[in-house]
Short mmCIF file of C-alpha atoms in Angstrom, two decimals:
data_model
loop_
_atom_site.label_atom_id
_atom_site.label_comp_id
_atom_site.label_asym_id
_atom_site.label_seq_id
_atom_site.Cartn_x
_atom_site.Cartn_y
_atom_site.Cartn_z
CA MET E 1 0.00 0.00 0.00
CA GLY E 2 1.72 3.20 -1.01
CA LEU E 3 1.41 5.85 1.62
CA CYS E 4 -1.56 7.96 0.69
CA CYS E 5 -1.74 10.63 3.32
CA SER E 6 -3.62 13.63 1.99
CA THR E 7 -2.06 16.98 2.81
CA LYS E 8 -5.35 18.79 2.13
CA LYS E 9 -7.49 19.52 5.16
CA GLN E 10 -10.93 17.98 4.95
CA LYS E 11 -13.46 20.53 6.21
CA LYS E 12 -16.35 18.10 6.52
CA GLU E 13 -17.01 14.67 7.93
CA LEU E 14 -16.74 12.32 4.97
CA THR E 15 -19.28 9.71 3.92
CA ILE E 16 -19.37 6.79 1.51
CA GLU E 17 -20.54 9.23 -1.18
CA ASP E 18 -17.16 10.97 -1.08
CA PHE E 19 -15.37 7.86 -2.37
CA GLU E 20 -15.36 5.87 -5.58
CA ILE E 21 -15.07 2.15 -4.84
CA LEU E 22 -12.62 0.60 -7.33
CA LYS E 23 -11.61 -2.94 -6.34
CA VAL E 24 -11.73 -5.54 -3.59
CA ILE E 25 -8.22 -5.83 -2.13
CA GLY E 26 -8.75 -7.92 0.99
CA GLN E 27 -11.19 -9.89 3.07
CA GLY E 28 -11.41 -10.99 6.69
CA GLN E 29 -13.79 -13.19 8.61
CA SER E 30 -16.37 -10.44 8.86
CA SER E 31 -14.95 -7.58 6.82
CA LYS E 32 -14.07 -6.66 3.28
CA VAL E 33 -11.39 -4.20 2.20
CA TYR E 34 -11.69 -2.06 -0.94
CA LEU E 35 -9.39 0.22 -2.89
CA VAL E 36 -11.20 3.56 -2.97
CA GLN E 37 -10.46 7.00 -4.32
CA ASN E 38 -11.45 10.29 -2.73
CA LYS E 39 -13.54 12.04 -5.40
CA GLU E 40 -12.38 15.50 -4.33
CA ASP E 41 -8.59 15.19 -4.14
CA GLU E 42 -8.21 11.84 -6.02
CA GLU E 43 -6.12 10.27 -3.24
CA TYR E 44 -6.23 6.47 -2.95
CA PHE E 45 -7.09 4.69 0.31
CA ALA E 46 -8.07 1.30 1.64
CA MET E 47 -11.62 1.13 3.00
CA LYS E 48 -12.41 -1.61 5.51
CA SER E 49 -16.14 -2.25 5.83
CA ILE E 50 -17.85 -4.35 8.51
CA PRO E 51 -21.59 -5.18 8.34
CA LYS E 52 -23.60 -3.76 11.24
CA THR E 53 -25.61 -6.96 11.33
CA PHE E 54 -22.43 -8.90 12.19
CA ILE E 55 -21.44 -6.39 14.87
CA LYS E 56 -24.92 -6.59 16.44
CA ASP E 57 -25.43 -10.36 16.14
CA GLN E 58 -21.96 -11.22 17.45
CA ASN E 59 -21.93 -8.47 20.08
CA GLN E 60 -18.73 -7.08 18.60
CA PHE E 61 -19.21 -3.32 18.96
CA GLU E 62 -16.81 -3.00 21.92
CA ARG E 63 -14.13 -4.82 19.96
CA LEU E 64 -14.69 -2.56 16.95
CA GLN E 65 -14.49 0.53 19.17
CA THR E 66 -11.16 -0.78 20.49
CA GLU E 67 -9.87 -1.11 16.92
CA ARG E 68 -11.03 2.43 16.13
CA ASP E 69 -9.54 3.93 19.31
CA ALA E 70 -6.27 2.06 18.81
CA LEU E 71 -5.87 3.33 15.26
CA ILE E 72 -6.71 6.89 16.29
CA ASN E 73 -4.09 6.95 19.04
CA LEU E 74 -1.24 4.91 17.57
CA ASN E 75 1.59 6.88 16.05
CA SER E 76 4.23 4.84 14.26
CA PRO E 77 5.59 4.84 10.70
CA PHE E 78 5.21 1.05 10.84
CA ILE E 79 1.45 1.02 11.48
CA VAL E 80 -1.28 1.93 8.98
CA ASN E 81 -2.95 5.29 9.60
CA LEU E 82 -6.69 5.74 10.12
CA TRP E 83 -7.88 8.89 8.36
CA HIS E 84 -11.64 8.64 8.62
CA ALA E 85 -14.31 6.47 10.19
CA PHE E 86 -17.96 6.72 9.18
CA GLN E 87 -21.07 4.63 8.79
CA THR E 88 -23.78 3.89 6.28
CA ASN E 89 -27.10 2.36 7.30
CA GLU E 90 -25.54 -1.06 6.67
CA TYR E 91 -21.82 -0.75 7.38
CA LEU E 92 -19.16 0.70 9.63
CA CYS E 93 -16.20 1.87 7.55
CA PHE E 94 -12.54 2.71 8.17
CA ILE E 95 -10.58 4.78 5.64
CA LEU E 96 -6.93 3.69 5.96
CA ASP E 97 -3.62 4.06 4.13
CA PHE E 98 -3.53 1.99 0.97
CA VAL E 99 -0.28 0.03 1.28
CA ASN E 100 0.26 -1.58 -2.11
CA GLY E 101 3.49 -3.56 -1.83
CA GLY E 102 1.63 -6.73 -0.82
CA GLU E 103 1.45 -8.90 2.29
CA MET E 104 4.51 -10.54 3.78
CA TYR E 105 2.50 -13.77 3.51
CA THR E 106 2.62 -13.52 -0.28
CA TYR E 107 6.41 -13.16 -0.33
CA LEU E 108 6.88 -16.05 2.11
CA ASN E 109 5.00 -18.23 -0.37
CA SER E 110 7.35 -17.27 -3.21
CA ARG E 111 10.51 -19.19 -4.08
CA SER E 112 13.01 -16.66 -2.86
CA GLN E 113 14.46 -17.00 0.65
CA PHE E 114 14.71 -14.05 3.01
CA SER E 115 18.30 -13.18 3.88
CA GLU E 116 19.08 -12.58 7.55
CA ASN E 117 19.64 -8.89 6.82
CA ARG E 118 16.14 -8.69 5.34
CA ILE E 119 14.73 -10.55 8.35
CA LYS E 120 16.63 -8.21 10.69
CA LEU E 121 15.14 -5.01 9.27
CA TYR E 122 11.61 -6.45 9.09
CA ALA E 123 11.89 -7.71 12.68
CA ALA E 124 13.23 -4.35 13.89
CA GLU E 125 10.36 -2.47 12.26
CA ILE E 126 7.82 -4.89 13.77
CA ILE E 127 9.45 -4.43 17.19
CA LEU E 128 9.12 -0.65 16.95
CA ALA E 129 5.46 -1.05 15.96
CA LEU E 130 4.89 -3.31 18.99
CA LYS E 131 6.69 -0.81 21.21
CA ASN E 132 4.19 1.88 20.20
CA ILE E 133 1.26 -0.54 20.64
CA HIS E 134 2.35 -1.63 24.12
CA GLU E 135 3.06 1.93 25.26
CA LEU E 136 -0.58 2.67 24.51
CA GLY E 137 -1.63 -0.13 26.87
CA LEU E 138 -2.64 -2.47 24.07
CA VAL E 139 -1.90 -6.12 23.43
CA TYR E 140 -2.05 -6.76 19.67
CA ARG E 141 -2.71 -10.56 19.67
CA ASP E 142 -2.72 -11.09 15.90
CA LEU E 143 0.85 -10.74 14.67
CA LYS E 144 1.15 -12.88 11.53
CA PRO E 145 2.42 -12.46 7.94
CA GLU E 146 -1.09 -11.69 6.60
CA ASN E 147 -1.17 -8.58 8.83
CA LEU E 148 2.29 -7.38 7.83
CA LEU E 149 2.07 -5.22 4.72
CA ILE E 150 5.04 -4.01 2.67
CA ASP E 151 4.83 -0.40 1.54
CA LYS E 152 6.07 0.91 -1.79
CA ASN E 153 9.48 1.71 -0.24
CA GLY E 154 9.90 -1.78 1.21
CA HIS E 155 9.04 -0.99 4.84
CA ILE E 156 6.70 -2.90 7.15
CA ARG E 157 3.21 -1.61 7.95
CA LEU E 158 1.22 -3.43 10.61
CA THR E 159 -2.54 -3.62 10.03
CA ASP E 160 -5.77 -5.10 11.42
CA PHE E 161 -6.36 -4.30 15.08
CA GLY E 162 -9.62 -6.24 15.15
CA ILE E 163 -8.66 -8.41 18.14
CA SER E 164 -6.35 -6.01 19.95
CA LYS E 165 -7.27 -5.18 23.54
CA PHE E 166 -6.57 -2.40 26.00
CA ILE E 167 -5.26 -4.14 29.11
CA ALA E 168 -3.64 -1.33 31.16
CA THR E 169 -2.99 -2.96 34.57
CA GLN E 170 -5.21 -6.01 34.08
CA LYS E 171 -4.61 -9.13 32.01
CA ALA E 172 -6.50 -10.58 29.06
CA ASN E 173 -8.00 -14.05 29.22
CA SER E 174 -9.94 -14.71 26.01
CA PHE E 175 -8.78 -17.39 23.57
CA CYS E 176 -8.16 -15.60 20.27
CA GLY E 177 -5.62 -15.25 17.50
CA SER E 178 -4.49 -17.40 14.58
CA LEU E 179 -3.91 -20.91 15.90
CA GLU E 180 -0.35 -21.51 14.68
CA TYR E 181 0.79 -18.23 16.32
CA ILE E 182 -1.01 -18.55 19.68
CA ALA E 183 1.25 -18.58 22.75
CA PRO E 184 1.27 -21.52 25.20
CA GLU E 185 -0.38 -19.51 27.98
CA VAL E 186 -3.34 -18.72 25.73
CA TRP E 187 -3.73 -22.41 24.80
CA GLN E 188 -3.71 -23.19 28.53
CA HIS E 189 -6.43 -20.57 29.15
CA ASP E 190 -4.20 -18.63 31.55
CA SER E 191 -4.54 -14.86 31.88
CA TYR E 192 -1.89 -13.07 29.80
CA GLY E 193 -0.40 -9.76 28.79
CA ILE E 194 1.87 -8.28 26.12
CA GLU E 195 4.18 -11.32 26.35
CA VAL E 196 1.93 -13.11 23.84
CA ASP E 197 3.00 -10.59 21.20
CA PHE E 198 6.65 -11.54 21.76
CA TRP E 199 5.78 -15.21 21.25
CA CYS E 200 4.08 -14.24 17.98
CA LEU E 201 7.15 -12.20 17.05
CA GLY E 202 9.37 -15.24 17.54
CA THR E 203 6.99 -17.33 15.44
CA VAL E 204 6.96 -14.77 12.61
CA ILE E 205 10.77 -14.37 12.64
CA TYR E 206 11.12 -18.16 12.47
CA GLU E 207 8.67 -18.21 9.56
CA MET E 208 10.65 -15.53 7.75
CA LYS E 209 13.68 -17.81 8.00
CA TYR E 210 12.02 -21.16 7.24
CA LYS E 211 8.77 -20.18 5.44
CA MET E 212 6.69 -22.12 7.93
CA PRO E 213 5.65 -21.44 11.55
CA PRO E 214 7.81 -23.46 13.96
CA PHE E 215 5.05 -25.66 15.37
CA TYR E 216 2.69 -25.88 12.40
CA SER E 217 0.68 -29.05 11.79
CA THR E 218 -2.50 -29.76 9.85
CA ASN E 219 -3.58 -31.73 12.91
CA LEU E 220 -4.82 -29.24 15.49
CA ARG E 221 -4.16 -31.45 18.52
CA GLU E 222 -0.62 -32.17 17.30
CA MET E 223 0.05 -28.47 16.72
CA GLN E 224 -1.23 -27.60 20.19
CA ASN E 225 1.03 -30.27 21.70
CA LYS E 226 4.04 -28.92 19.78
CA ILE E 227 3.36 -25.37 20.96
CA LEU E 228 3.02 -26.53 24.58
CA ASN E 229 5.83 -29.08 24.65
CA GLY E 230 7.93 -29.01 21.45
CA ASN E 231 11.09 -27.19 20.43
CA PRO E 232 11.63 -25.35 17.14
CA LYS E 233 13.93 -27.05 14.64
CA PHE E 234 16.91 -25.21 13.18
CA ASP E 235 19.56 -26.01 10.58
CA GLU E 236 23.16 -24.99 10.01
CA ASN E 237 22.08 -22.09 7.77
CA CYS E 238 20.74 -20.17 10.75
CA SER E 239 23.22 -17.87 12.47
CA VAL E 240 23.93 -18.35 16.16
CA GLU E 241 22.49 -14.91 16.89
CA LEU E 242 19.21 -15.52 15.06
CA HIS E 243 18.87 -18.99 16.58
CA ASP E 244 19.31 -17.51 20.08
CA LEU E 245 16.82 -14.69 19.46
CA ILE E 246 14.11 -17.06 18.25
CA GLN E 247 14.71 -19.50 21.12
CA LYS E 248 14.37 -16.75 23.70
CA LEU E 249 11.21 -15.34 22.12
CA LEU E 250 9.70 -18.84 21.97
CA THR E 251 10.27 -19.51 25.66
CA LYS E 252 7.22 -21.38 26.99
CA ASP E 253 7.15 -19.57 30.35
CA PRO E 254 5.97 -16.00 29.62
CA LYS E 255 7.77 -14.71 32.72
CA GLN E 256 11.09 -15.87 31.23
CA ARG E 257 10.33 -14.85 27.64
CA LEU E 258 12.60 -12.24 26.07
CA GLY E 259 10.89 -8.83 26.14
CA THR E 260 8.73 -9.48 29.21
CA LYS E 261 10.82 -7.22 31.46
CA SER E 262 11.24 -4.61 28.74
CA ILE E 263 11.09 -4.57 24.95
CA ARG E 264 14.61 -3.16 25.10
CA GLU E 265 15.75 -6.71 25.97
CA ILE E 266 14.85 -7.65 22.40
CA MET E 267 16.28 -4.48 20.86
CA GLU E 268 19.60 -5.07 22.65
CA HIS E 269 19.90 -8.71 21.57
CA THR E 270 23.11 -9.53 19.69
CA PHE E 271 21.16 -10.24 16.47
CA PHE E 272 20.52 -6.48 16.27
CA SER E 273 23.98 -5.39 17.48
CA ASP E 274 24.94 -3.79 14.16
CA LEU E 275 21.61 -1.99 13.75
CA ASP E 276 21.12 1.74 14.27
CA TRP E 277 17.66 1.86 15.86
CA GLU E 278 17.35 5.61 15.33
CA LYS E 279 17.89 5.12 11.59
CA VAL E 280 15.37 2.27 11.59
CA GLU E 281 12.73 4.48 13.21
CA LYS E 282 13.38 7.28 10.71
CA GLN E 283 13.19 4.75 7.85
CA GLU E 284 16.69 5.77 6.77
CA ILE E 285 17.83 2.19 6.15
CA ILE E 286 17.08 1.18 2.59
CA PRO E 287 15.34 -2.22 2.56
CA GLU E 288 16.91 -5.06 0.65
CA PHE E 289 13.64 -5.65 -1.22
CA ILE E 290 11.55 -2.91 -2.87
CA PRO E 291 8.17 -3.92 -4.36
CA GLN E 292 7.73 -3.20 -8.06
CA VAL E 293 4.73 -0.85 -8.09
CA LYS E 294 4.12 1.83 -10.70
CA ASP E 295 2.09 4.32 -8.68
CA SER E 296 -0.15 4.75 -5.64
CA SER E 297 -3.08 2.94 -7.30
CA ASP E 298 -1.08 -0.08 -8.52
CA THR E 299 -2.64 -3.35 -7.32
CA SER E 300 -0.24 -5.75 -9.04
CA CYS E 301 1.13 -6.93 -5.67
CA ILE E 302 -2.35 -7.63 -4.25
CA ASP E 303 -3.55 -11.25 -4.25
CA SER E 304 -5.72 -11.90 -7.33
CA GLN E 305 -8.21 -13.90 -5.25
CA PHE E 306 -9.39 -10.56 -3.88
CA LEU E 307 -9.07 -8.47 -7.03
CA ASN E 308 -11.29 -10.90 -8.96
CA GLN E 309 -14.20 -10.49 -6.55
CA PRO E 310 -17.12 -8.36 -7.77
CA ILE E 311 -18.00 -5.07 -6.11
CA PHE E 312 -21.67 -5.19 -5.26
CA GLU E 313 -22.36 -4.72 -1.56
CA PHE E 314 -22.80 -0.98 -1.48
CA HIS E 315 -25.01 -0.96 -4.55
CA ILE E 316 -27.56 -3.71 -4.05
CA LEU E 317 -28.19 -3.83 -0.29
CA PRO E 318 -31.37 -2.07 0.85
CA ASP E 319 -30.81 1.44 2.12
CA ILE E 320 -32.40 0.81 5.50
CA VAL E 321 -31.46 -1.85 8.02
CA LYS E 322 -34.06 -2.55 10.70
CA MET E 323 -31.91 -2.07 13.78
CA ASP E 324 -31.29 0.59 16.36
CA GLN E 325 -28.76 2.87 14.66
CA ASN E 326 -28.13 4.68 17.97
CA MET E 327 -25.95 1.78 19.15
CA PHE E 328 -23.28 2.96 16.67
CA GLY E 329 -23.21 6.55 17.91
CA GLY E 330 -19.80 8.17 18.34
CA PHE E 331 -18.14 5.95 15.74
CA SER E 332 -17.39 8.67 13.16
CA PHE E 333 -13.94 10.24 13.10
CA SER E 334 -11.88 12.43 10.79
CA LYS E 335 -8.21 13.26 11.14
CA PHE E 336 -8.74 16.45 9.15
CA LYS E 337 -11.85 17.87 10.84
#
């Protein structure tokens, strides 16, 4: 998704009528993401839409409010920006940066291997994103390659805060996340905190190296047993420093896991010893891989399974949904009010 931050101040609260819907570019369990263009200034954005019927039926409004509040308050070059939030009679919509370099997941499924230098920069940018998330009192809970976008300059952009949670001084206890990335304490139904994000980080770094999560199995019970009791497998092509970092992030006991005392424990690990963190934060390190995109509307790096879907929802659904619209009050937001 190329960064599409408009420099023009929007004087009004935007609605669906202010955008032309161009293509489907993503889909979640309950949401769909579109490439849209602002009709006034012709900027391109990603629009995430969630049906109100799903929010109401599944009692998900608090979770959606958390996603909205998180995106409003987060401030990192490695996290997608929320520019507007509004609603139609049928949908709640987020207008976000359109990051068009593709998902990390797509590149992990390609033939090329990630070098350790490439892994190092990606990991560092993810760590800085998590640092910002945790400083806000949030646990992210869904770190995985599908939620790691590559921007047009080759940098990481973290997206989808749909299952993030403000925990402040308390702990979380719900079982959620993508199964192959879920930490042992979550599988055991223990209460947990930000340490689960460091487990996910270790899993993602391992996957960047080996193209497969460390404990993956098509058999759910076997995968759960591996996560609770197994050890990740390494080969001679993994450096001592990377091996040690992954091992310490994938420590079963969350109290002993690297990062639990402070995220600086991870930043100061020997794997990152030659990295200038200030340059990383300022995006002054040129990534090893730069996506080949022509312009800010280029969708060539987006998975064709999404692009081939028809656009119909906003045109054929009835204009009125029989539900109490007051339950969605206070959702709207504009960064340029």
